[in-house]
């Protein structure tokens, strides 16, 4: 096992040396002034990435899934109705979580490869004249299919129906790699994790909460203890924590925010677009198809790619790992066996992405895929060398 190979799964992502060093720190007392001083700096830095002026930002020791649970349990009561569309494994899991919490989940079934259907949301909300729907839940970037949804469109659908429901957005695999506009889109709770766009180890979920969502706490009857907004806000107010914080991850986050700031968020997004577009050119050159149905849905952080009929994407990923020591994402849920995924988010450059394309190409050739060796790499090379883009390497 050669540990320096990058991974091409869509999270956890590659951890740059700079961030590994930042997390390699002796324990600091979380009741010390040092911790109390760091907390507001982190919140302010994270607000910039969420694009919000003054949403509350909380850090829980959990993965992204904990953020889903925090959003739901702090604002809703058993039996409350929520509206959500299912178009991939992550939206599916959030639905499952809501059902297990005893919520009344109104599901809009969508074809996988499509995104949040603003028109169907508008219809469902307009039909809900009694305003029984308390929250609309949307996965911004469906990591299973490589589809980015139009959150602004969902907000417009809610406004057109004049509906007061809260808007919760999972931006776990989009924040810090694609533009996000919490205030502009009127998002009430936005959820991410440490291990994707922030390029850190797994173990901290980051939740941004609007005043409207904070106000919903009072009536919300679902039980919450570990993920309680109240407990966290009260403790944070005094510079503290309701339990032991993931302090090394917080040191990492401080450095990650510096990296994003040095590169500039606009440049970070431009780099992700460029890397993703190179991957898409490669897919096209191979004669393969993306799961995402149309260009406006293309994700800049992950591409899900159908293998040709008669081939097994699990075997492809297993072969790439076994022979070349490189991980690619397997197909999840309905996509299992049918598609593989190339994660292209986080600490990646032209050079690293090209190595991934070259590797998966070799793996496909080994397994007699009807592709021309070098075709995808050449298409990506041609795109990268003729387009200028900010580079993470230059920024760091
Ligand atoms: C990774 C991911 C999550 C969270 O997964 P965890 O493993 O709990 O961190 C949630 N939603 C999306 C879209 C994701 O990509």
Tab-separated table of C-alpha atoms and ligand atoms in Angstrom:
chain	number	residue	atom	x	y	z
A	1	UNK	CA	0.000	0.000	0.000
A	2	UNK	CA	1.498	3.292	-1.129
A	3	UNK	CA	-0.067	5.873	1.104
A	4	UNK	CA	0.597	8.876	-1.098
A	5	UNK	CA	-1.884	7.988	-3.838
A	6	UNK	CA	-4.799	10.393	-3.859
A	7	UNK	CA	-8.296	9.065	-3.425
A	8	UNK	CA	-11.075	9.819	-5.874
A	9	UNK	CA	-14.043	9.134	-3.654
A	10	UNK	CA	-16.355	12.090	-3.051
A	11	UNK	CA	-15.518	12.292	0.620
A	12	UNK	CA	-13.787	11.885	2.856
A	13	UNK	CA	-11.436	13.874	0.641
A	14	UNK	CA	-7.658	14.117	0.419
A	15	UNK	CA	-6.215	15.940	3.422
A	16	UNK	CA	-3.480	18.407	2.403
A	17	UNK	CA	-0.241	18.212	4.422
A	18	UNK	CA	-0.855	21.726	5.624
A	19	UNK	CA	-4.092	20.637	7.271
A	20	UNK	CA	-2.638	17.427	8.640
A	21	UNK	CA	0.030	19.490	10.333
A	22	UNK	CA	-2.583	21.874	11.674
A	23	UNK	CA	-4.460	18.984	13.275
A	24	UNK	CA	-1.321	17.361	14.700
A	25	UNK	CA	-1.448	19.323	17.895
A	26	UNK	CA	-1.200	18.690	21.580
A	27	UNK	CA	-4.490	18.823	23.427
A	28	UNK	CA	-5.660	22.233	24.502
A	29	UNK	CA	-7.968	22.614	27.466
A	30	UNK	CA	-11.401	23.393	26.079
A	31	UNK	CA	-12.087	25.425	29.200
A	32	UNK	CA	-9.120	27.664	28.480
A	33	UNK	CA	-9.232	31.212	27.108
A	34	UNK	CA	-7.468	29.913	23.970
A	35	UNK	CA	-10.490	27.801	23.089
A	36	UNK	CA	-12.942	30.565	23.947
A	37	UNK	CA	-11.081	32.919	21.618
A	38	UNK	CA	-10.936	30.477	18.752
A	39	UNK	CA	-14.647	29.666	18.654
A	40	UNK	CA	-15.949	33.033	17.380
A	41	UNK	CA	-13.170	33.171	14.773
A	42	UNK	CA	-14.261	29.793	13.423
A	43	UNK	CA	-17.908	30.827	13.350
A	44	UNK	CA	-17.093	34.029	11.472
A	45	UNK	CA	-14.920	32.179	8.954
A	46	UNK	CA	-17.528	29.510	8.328
A	47	UNK	CA	-20.255	32.149	7.831
A	48	UNK	CA	-18.316	33.467	4.843
A	49	UNK	CA	-18.309	30.041	3.212
A	50	UNK	CA	-22.037	29.539	3.849
A	51	UNK	CA	-22.537	33.082	2.544
A	52	UNK	CA	-24.485	34.291	5.530
A	53	UNK	CA	-24.164	37.491	7.477
A	54	UNK	CA	-25.365	36.377	10.847
A	55	UNK	CA	-26.703	32.829	10.942
A	56	UNK	CA	-25.770	30.936	14.102
A	57	UNK	CA	-23.016	28.406	13.392
A	58	UNK	CA	-22.623	25.303	15.567
A	59	UNK	CA	-20.046	22.516	15.534
A	60	UNK	CA	-21.045	19.047	16.694
A	61	UNK	CA	-18.735	16.062	17.042
A	62	UNK	CA	-20.519	13.955	14.405
A	63	UNK	CA	-20.446	13.246	10.692
A	64	UNK	CA	-22.786	14.961	8.250
A	65	UNK	CA	-25.609	12.605	9.171
A	66	UNK	CA	-25.575	14.122	12.656
A	67	UNK	CA	-26.326	17.468	11.016
A	68	UNK	CA	-29.489	16.072	9.420
A	69	UNK	CA	-30.584	14.800	12.802
A	70	UNK	CA	-29.739	18.064	14.545
A	71	UNK	CA	-31.797	20.058	12.017
A	72	UNK	CA	-34.831	17.843	12.415
A	73	UNK	CA	-34.846	17.238	16.167
A	74	UNK	CA	-34.282	20.862	17.158
A	75	UNK	CA	-37.078	22.334	15.065
A	76	UNK	CA	-39.823	19.723	14.612
A	77	UNK	CA	-42.279	17.625	16.609
A	78	UNK	CA	-43.409	14.016	16.091
A	79	UNK	CA	-46.060	13.884	13.372
A	80	UNK	CA	-44.953	17.127	11.750
A	81	UNK	CA	-45.094	17.040	7.990
A	82	UNK	CA	-41.942	17.560	5.936
A	83	UNK	CA	-41.589	17.700	2.160
A	84	UNK	CA	-38.637	16.087	0.436
A	85	UNK	CA	-37.758	14.739	-2.999
A	86	UNK	CA	-35.923	11.443	-3.421
A	87	UNK	CA	-33.390	11.425	-6.267
A	88	UNK	CA	-30.432	9.530	-4.866
A	89	UNK	CA	-28.956	7.733	-1.901
A	90	UNK	CA	-28.393	10.797	0.249
A	91	UNK	CA	-31.861	12.245	-0.128
A	92	UNK	CA	-33.080	8.690	0.527
A	93	UNK	CA	-31.137	8.444	3.785
A	94	UNK	CA	-32.426	11.794	4.990
A	95	UNK	CA	-35.972	10.576	4.293
A	96	UNK	CA	-35.255	7.430	6.304
A	97	UNK	CA	-33.949	9.519	9.194
A	98	UNK	CA	-37.114	11.653	9.186
A	99	UNK	CA	-39.346	8.576	9.115
A	100	UNK	CA	-37.508	7.022	12.042
A	101	UNK	CA	-38.118	10.217	13.986
A	102	UNK	CA	-41.858	9.822	13.506
A	103	UNK	CA	-42.259	12.671	11.050
A	104	UNK	CA	-44.958	12.585	8.391
A	105	UNK	CA	-42.771	12.560	5.293
A	106	UNK	CA	-44.312	13.690	2.027
A	107	UNK	CA	-41.997	12.286	-0.635
A	108	UNK	CA	-41.731	13.388	-4.253
A	109	UNK	CA	-40.198	10.485	-6.165
A	110	UNK	CA	-37.838	11.622	-8.911
A	111	UNK	CA	-35.786	9.790	-11.449
A	112	UNK	CA	-32.203	9.332	-10.246
A	113	UNK	CA	-30.016	11.669	-12.268
A	114	UNK	CA	-32.442	14.544	-11.864
A	115	UNK	CA	-32.464	17.150	-9.110
A	116	UNK	CA	-34.864	18.891	-6.754
A	117	UNK	CA	-38.038	19.510	-8.769
A	118	UNK	CA	-38.936	23.138	-8.017
A	119	UNK	CA	-42.199	22.872	-9.991
A	120	UNK	CA	-43.393	19.855	-7.996
A	121	UNK	CA	-42.402	21.539	-4.758
A	122	UNK	CA	-44.426	24.573	-5.838
A	123	UNK	CA	-47.466	22.367	-6.522
A	124	UNK	CA	-47.215	20.505	-3.221
A	125	UNK	CA	-46.775	23.718	-1.268
A	126	UNK	CA	-49.630	25.488	-3.050
A	127	UNK	CA	-51.884	22.499	-2.262
A	128	UNK	CA	-50.948	22.712	1.417
A	129	UNK	CA	-53.243	25.619	2.223
A	130	UNK	CA	-53.373	24.665	5.910
A	131	UNK	CA	-49.579	24.994	6.070
A	132	UNK	CA	-49.092	21.563	7.555
A	133	UNK	CA	-45.699	21.220	5.890
A	134	UNK	CA	-43.228	22.505	8.458
A	135	UNK	CA	-40.027	22.040	6.509
A	136	UNK	CA	-38.761	21.446	2.982
A	137	UNK	CA	-35.598	19.328	2.890
A	138	UNK	CA	-33.229	19.471	-0.071
A	139	UNK	CA	-29.937	17.787	-0.851
A	140	UNK	CA	-27.969	20.435	-2.734
A	141	UNK	CA	-25.459	18.041	-4.267
A	142	UNK	CA	-26.662	14.454	-4.573
A	143	UNK	CA	-23.360	12.645	-4.160
A	144	UNK	CA	-24.764	9.340	-5.428
A	145	UNK	CA	-25.643	10.670	-8.876
A	146	UNK	CA	-23.427	13.729	-9.277
A	147	UNK	CA	-26.384	16.082	-9.490
A	148	UNK	CA	-26.484	19.638	-8.218
A	149	UNK	CA	-29.902	21.080	-7.494
A	150	UNK	CA	-31.082	24.631	-7.880
A	151	UNK	CA	-31.734	25.775	-4.319
A	152	UNK	CA	-32.685	29.275	-5.482
A	153	UNK	CA	-35.392	27.621	-7.581
A	154	UNK	CA	-36.744	25.785	-4.540
A	155	UNK	CA	-36.815	29.044	-2.596
A	156	UNK	CA	-38.734	30.727	-5.428
A	157	UNK	CA	-41.207	27.820	-5.407
A	158	UNK	CA	-41.738	28.306	-1.673
A	159	UNK	CA	-42.179	32.046	-2.105
A	160	UNK	CA	-44.560	31.659	-5.037
A	161	UNK	CA	-46.782	29.474	-2.840
A	162	UNK	CA	-46.357	32.000	-0.044
A	163	UNK	CA	-45.488	29.089	2.195
A	164	UNK	CA	-43.909	29.604	5.622
A	165	UNK	CA	-42.116	26.219	5.842
A	166	UNK	CA	-38.487	26.131	6.883
A	167	UNK	CA	-35.893	25.274	4.227
A	168	UNK	CA	-33.197	22.785	5.260
A	169	UNK	CA	-30.340	22.134	2.854
A	170	UNK	CA	-27.752	19.372	2.919
A	171	UNK	CA	-24.657	20.972	1.406
A	172	UNK	CA	-22.280	18.320	2.710
A	173	UNK	CA	-20.667	17.618	-0.651
A	174	UNK	CA	-21.013	21.107	-2.117
A	175	UNK	CA	-19.961	23.627	0.517
A	176	UNK	CA	-16.455	24.897	-0.144
A	177	UNK	CA	-16.444	23.534	-3.679
A	178	UNK	CA	-19.509	25.054	-5.339
A	179	UNK	CA	-21.192	28.415	-4.720
A	180	UNK	CA	-23.606	28.432	-1.802
A	181	UNK	CA	-25.817	31.374	-0.872
A	182	UNK	CA	-27.488	30.747	2.462
A	183	UNK	CA	-28.902	34.255	2.862
A	184	UNK	CA	-29.750	34.780	-0.808
A	185	UNK	CA	-31.596	31.490	-1.029
A	186	UNK	CA	-33.287	31.931	2.334
A	187	UNK	CA	-31.907	28.689	3.729
A	188	UNK	CA	-32.936	28.112	7.344
A	189	UNK	CA	-30.547	25.315	8.194
A	190	UNK	CA	-27.506	24.371	6.123
A	191	UNK	CA	-25.554	21.264	6.998
A	192	UNK	CA	-22.052	20.147	6.155
A	193	UNK	CA	-19.261	17.952	7.496
A	194	UNK	CA	-15.543	18.462	8.083
A	195	UNK	CA	-14.402	15.810	5.603
A	196	UNK	CA	-15.460	17.160	2.222
A	197	UNK	CA	-14.933	20.731	1.007
A	198	UNK	CA	-13.050	21.631	4.176
A	199	UNK	CA	-10.551	18.825	3.411
A	200	UNK	CA	-10.319	17.694	7.049
A	201	UNK	CA	-10.662	14.400	8.846
A	202	UNK	CA	-14.192	13.155	9.450
A	203	UNK	CA	-15.800	13.851	12.786
A	204	UNK	CA	-17.365	17.282	12.912
A	205	UNK	CA	-20.639	18.419	11.454
A	206	UNK	CA	-21.120	22.105	10.888
A	207	UNK	CA	-24.596	23.547	10.971
A	208	UNK	CA	-25.661	27.099	10.089
A	209	UNK	CA	-29.045	28.170	11.462
A	210	UNK	CA	-31.260	31.138	10.616
A	211	UNK	CA	-33.189	33.145	13.209
A	212	UNK	CA	-36.392	31.618	11.913
A	213	UNK	CA	-35.091	28.091	12.534
A	214	UNK	CA	-33.817	29.114	15.969
A	215	UNK	CA	-37.294	30.393	16.784
A	216	UNK	CA	-38.789	27.017	15.840
A	217	UNK	CA	-36.971	25.393	18.783
A	218	UNK	CA	-39.527	26.471	21.299
A	219	UNK	CA	-42.441	24.538	19.849
A	220	UNK	CA	-40.312	21.593	18.716
A	221	UNK	CA	-41.018	18.479	20.762
A	222	UNK	CA	-38.629	15.919	19.288
A	223	UNK	CA	-36.116	14.856	21.943
A	224	UNK	CA	-32.537	16.064	21.557
A	225	UNK	CA	-29.656	15.867	23.965
A	226	UNK	CA	-26.273	15.422	22.322
A	227	UNK	CA	-27.350	17.486	19.296
A	228	UNK	CA	-29.259	20.134	21.225
A	229	UNK	CA	-28.956	23.618	19.727
A	230	UNK	CA	-29.946	25.121	23.092
A	231	UNK	CA	-27.197	23.408	25.029
A	232	UNK	CA	-24.602	24.267	22.401
A	233	UNK	CA	-25.646	27.893	22.077
A	234	UNK	CA	-25.759	28.402	25.829
A	235	UNK	CA	-22.343	26.856	26.352
A	236	UNK	CA	-20.796	28.685	23.373
A	237	UNK	CA	-22.085	31.981	24.707
A	238	UNK	CA	-19.662	31.628	27.612
A	239	UNK	CA	-16.825	30.454	25.348
A	240	UNK	CA	-17.461	26.841	26.288
A	241	UNK	CA	-18.908	23.590	25.106
A	242	UNK	CA	-21.589	21.276	26.534
A	243	UNK	CA	-19.117	18.365	26.337
A	244	UNK	CA	-15.675	17.726	24.899
A	245	UNK	CA	-15.235	19.436	21.520
A	246	UNK	CA	-13.318	17.877	18.602
A	247	UNK	CA	-10.556	20.380	19.190
A	248	UNK	CA	-8.004	19.026	16.704
A	249	UNK	CA	-10.626	19.264	13.969
A	250	UNK	CA	-11.250	22.830	15.018
A	251	UNK	CA	-7.542	23.657	14.668
A	252	UNK	CA	-7.765	22.059	11.243
A	253	UNK	CA	-10.834	24.095	10.372
A	254	UNK	CA	-9.084	27.322	11.274
A	255	UNK	CA	-6.289	26.469	8.838
A	256	UNK	CA	-8.739	25.232	6.207
A	257	UNK	CA	-10.585	28.545	6.345
A	258	UNK	CA	-7.238	30.294	5.834
A	259	UNK	CA	-6.515	28.131	2.784
A	260	UNK	CA	-9.919	28.842	1.260
A	261	UNK	CA	-9.491	32.524	1.989
A	262	UNK	CA	-6.004	32.684	0.473
A	263	UNK	CA	-7.151	30.999	-2.713
A	264	UNK	CA	-10.363	33.033	-2.690
A	265	UNK	CA	-13.759	31.334	-2.719
A	266	UNK	CA	-14.452	32.409	-6.304
A	267	UNK	CA	-11.180	30.788	-7.362
A	268	UNK	CA	-11.999	27.671	-5.355
A	269	UNK	CA	-15.291	27.352	-7.252
A	270	UNK	CA	-13.587	28.076	-10.583
A	271	UNK	CA	-10.989	25.383	-9.864
A	272	UNK	CA	-13.688	22.846	-9.048
A	273	UNK	CA	-15.572	23.694	-12.223
A	274	UNK	CA	-12.424	23.324	-14.264
A	275	UNK	CA	-11.408	20.013	-12.710
A	276	UNK	CA	-14.942	18.679	-13.113
A	277	UNK	CA	-15.169	19.813	-16.722
A	278	UNK	CA	-11.919	17.983	-17.512
A	279	UNK	CA	-13.429	14.827	-16.034
A	280	UNK	CA	-16.591	15.332	-18.090
A	281	UNK	CA	-14.514	15.735	-21.273
A	282	UNK	CA	-12.788	12.449	-20.421
A	283	UNK	CA	-16.119	10.685	-19.878
A	284	UNK	CA	-17.283	11.938	-23.239
A	285	UNK	CA	-14.072	10.780	-24.940
A	286	UNK	CA	-14.552	7.319	-23.452
A	287	UNK	CA	-18.020	7.243	-24.973
A	288	UNK	CA	-19.578	6.832	-21.521
A	289	UNK	CA	-22.530	8.646	-19.989
A	290	UNK	CA	-22.984	10.600	-16.780
A	291	UNK	CA	-25.900	9.790	-14.481
A	292	UNK	CA	-26.759	13.503	-14.358
A	293	UNK	CA	-29.364	14.036	-17.049
A	294	UNK	CA	-28.427	17.483	-18.295
A	295	UNK	CA	-25.600	20.022	-18.082
A	296	UNK	CA	-27.301	22.404	-15.654
A	297	UNK	CA	-27.414	19.494	-13.183
A	298	UNK	CA	-23.716	18.620	-13.435
A	299	UNK	CA	-21.972	18.578	-10.115
A	300	UNK	CA	-18.527	20.104	-9.869
A	301	UNK	CA	-17.581	17.908	-6.916
A	302	UNK	CA	-18.443	14.407	-8.130
A	303	UNK	CA	-19.243	12.683	-11.416
A	304	UNK	CA	-21.248	9.459	-11.456
A	305	UNK	CA	-20.537	7.552	-14.658
A	306	UNK	CA	-22.473	4.629	-16.109
A	307	UNK	CA	-20.358	1.674	-17.185
A	308	UNK	CA	-21.300	0.104	-20.547
A	309	UNK	CA	-23.997	-2.547	-20.457
A	310	UNK	CA	-22.723	-5.937	-19.363
A	311	UNK	CA	-19.968	-4.452	-17.172
A	312	UNK	CA	-19.959	-4.282	-13.376
A	313	UNK	CA	-18.851	-1.000	-11.814
A	314	UNK	CA	-18.105	-2.722	-8.493
A	315	UNK	CA	-15.586	-4.962	-10.245
A	316	UNK	CA	-14.016	-1.896	-11.866
A	317	UNK	CA	-13.573	-0.077	-8.538
A	318	UNK	CA	-12.266	-3.232	-6.866
A	319	UNK	CA	-9.758	-3.748	-9.680
A	320	UNK	CA	-8.533	-0.131	-9.574
A	321	UNK	CA	-7.964	-0.454	-5.856
A	322	UNK	CA	-6.333	-3.850	-5.984
A	323	UNK	CA	-4.015	-3.295	-8.920
A	324	UNK	CA	-3.314	0.446	-8.735
A	325	UNK	CA	-4.067	1.255	-5.125
A	326	UNK	CA	-6.485	4.013	-6.001
A	327	UNK	CA	-10.048	4.314	-4.687
A	328	UNK	CA	-12.977	5.442	-6.778
A	329	UNK	CA	-16.544	5.705	-5.552
A	330	UNK	CA	-18.787	2.715	-6.123
A	331	UNK	CA	-22.341	3.139	-7.357
A	332	UNK	CA	-24.726	3.664	-4.453
A	333	UNK	CA	-28.265	2.355	-4.122
A	334	UNK	CA	-29.940	2.020	-7.518
A	335	UNK	CA	-26.615	2.863	-9.161
A	336	UNK	CA	-24.822	-0.076	-7.549
A	337	UNK	CA	-23.017	-2.100	-10.175
A	338	UNK	CA	-24.188	0.277	-12.901
A	339	UNK	CA	-22.065	3.342	-12.239
A	340	UNK	CA	-18.817	4.389	-10.601
A	341	UNK	CA	-18.018	7.800	-9.231
A	342	UNK	CA	-15.013	10.058	-9.537
A	343	UNK	CA	-14.843	12.430	-6.607
A	344	UNK	CA	-13.207	15.701	-7.642
A	345	UNK	CA	-13.640	17.889	-4.619
A	346	UNK	CA	-11.245	19.271	-2.105
A	347	UNK	CA	-7.492	19.446	-2.375
A	348	UNK	CA	-7.057	18.555	-6.037
A	349	UNK	CA	-5.250	20.076	-8.991
A	350	UNK	CA	-5.039	19.353	-12.721
A	351	UNK	CA	-2.174	16.991	-11.986
A	352	UNK	CA	-3.964	14.919	-9.380
A	353	UNK	CA	-7.151	14.668	-11.411
A	354	UNK	CA	-5.192	13.569	-14.476
A	355	UNK	CA	-3.623	10.787	-12.418
A	356	UNK	CA	-7.090	9.575	-11.473
A	357	UNK	CA	-8.298	9.639	-15.051
A	358	UNK	CA	-5.196	7.752	-16.201
A	359	UNK	CA	-5.728	5.169	-13.475
A	360	UNK	CA	-9.380	4.451	-14.126
A	361	UNK	CA	-8.574	4.292	-17.842
A	362	UNK	CA	-5.965	1.588	-17.203
A	363	UNK	CA	-8.432	-0.283	-15.020
A	364	UNK	CA	-11.093	-0.112	-17.735
A	365	UNK	CA	-8.624	-1.268	-20.388
A	366	UNK	CA	-7.552	-4.172	-18.138
A	367	UNK	CA	-11.178	-5.258	-17.942
A	368	UNK	CA	-11.723	-4.968	-21.712
A	369	UNK	CA	-13.960	-1.916	-21.655
A	370	UNK	CA	-14.574	-0.583	-25.171
A	371	UNK	CA	-12.494	2.544	-24.574
A	372	UNK	CA	-9.308	3.823	-26.145
A	373	UNK	CA	-6.451	4.011	-23.691
A	374	UNK	CA	-5.380	7.623	-23.315
A	375	UNK	CA	-8.491	9.117	-24.879
A	376	UNK	CA	-9.986	10.474	-21.675
A	377	UNK	CA	-6.673	11.707	-20.347
A	378	UNK	CA	-5.953	13.478	-23.647
A	379	UNK	CA	-9.362	15.168	-23.638
A	380	UNK	CA	-8.810	16.403	-20.083
A	381	UNK	CA	-5.224	17.462	-20.831
A	382	UNK	CA	-6.413	19.452	-23.812
A	383	UNK	CA	-9.017	21.194	-21.668
A	384	UNK	CA	-6.653	21.902	-18.779
A	385	UNK	CA	-3.790	23.200	-20.868
A	386	UNK	CA	-5.991	25.564	-22.840
A	387	UNK	CA	-7.977	26.986	-19.937
A	388	UNK	CA	-6.520	29.149	-17.250
A	389	UNK	CA	-7.556	28.488	-13.710
A	390	UNK	CA	-6.559	29.268	-10.212
A	391	UNK	CA	-4.429	26.553	-8.775
A	392	UNK	CA	-4.534	25.320	-5.244
A	393	UNK	CA	-0.788	24.703	-5.431
A	394	UNK	CA	-0.089	28.324	-6.297
A	395	UNK	CA	-2.372	29.588	-3.600
A	396	UNK	CA	-0.989	27.413	-0.810
B	1	LIG	C1	-21.138	12.682	2.677
B	1	LIG	C2	-22.532	13.153	2.620
B	1	LIG	C3	-23.363	13.205	3.761
B	1	LIG	C4	-22.946	12.876	5.137
B	1	LIG	O1	-22.391	11.696	5.309
B	1	LIG	P1	-21.594	11.363	6.630
B	1	LIG	O2	-20.960	10.080	6.254
B	1	LIG	O3	-22.576	11.238	7.720
B	1	LIG	O4	-20.628	12.475	6.865
B	1	LIG	C5	-24.612	13.723	3.626
B	1	LIG	N1	-25.073	14.168	2.465
B	1	LIG	C6	-24.320	14.161	1.365
B	1	LIG	C7	-24.893	14.716	0.111
B	1	LIG	C8	-23.036	13.651	1.397
B	1	LIG	O5	-22.282	13.652	0.292
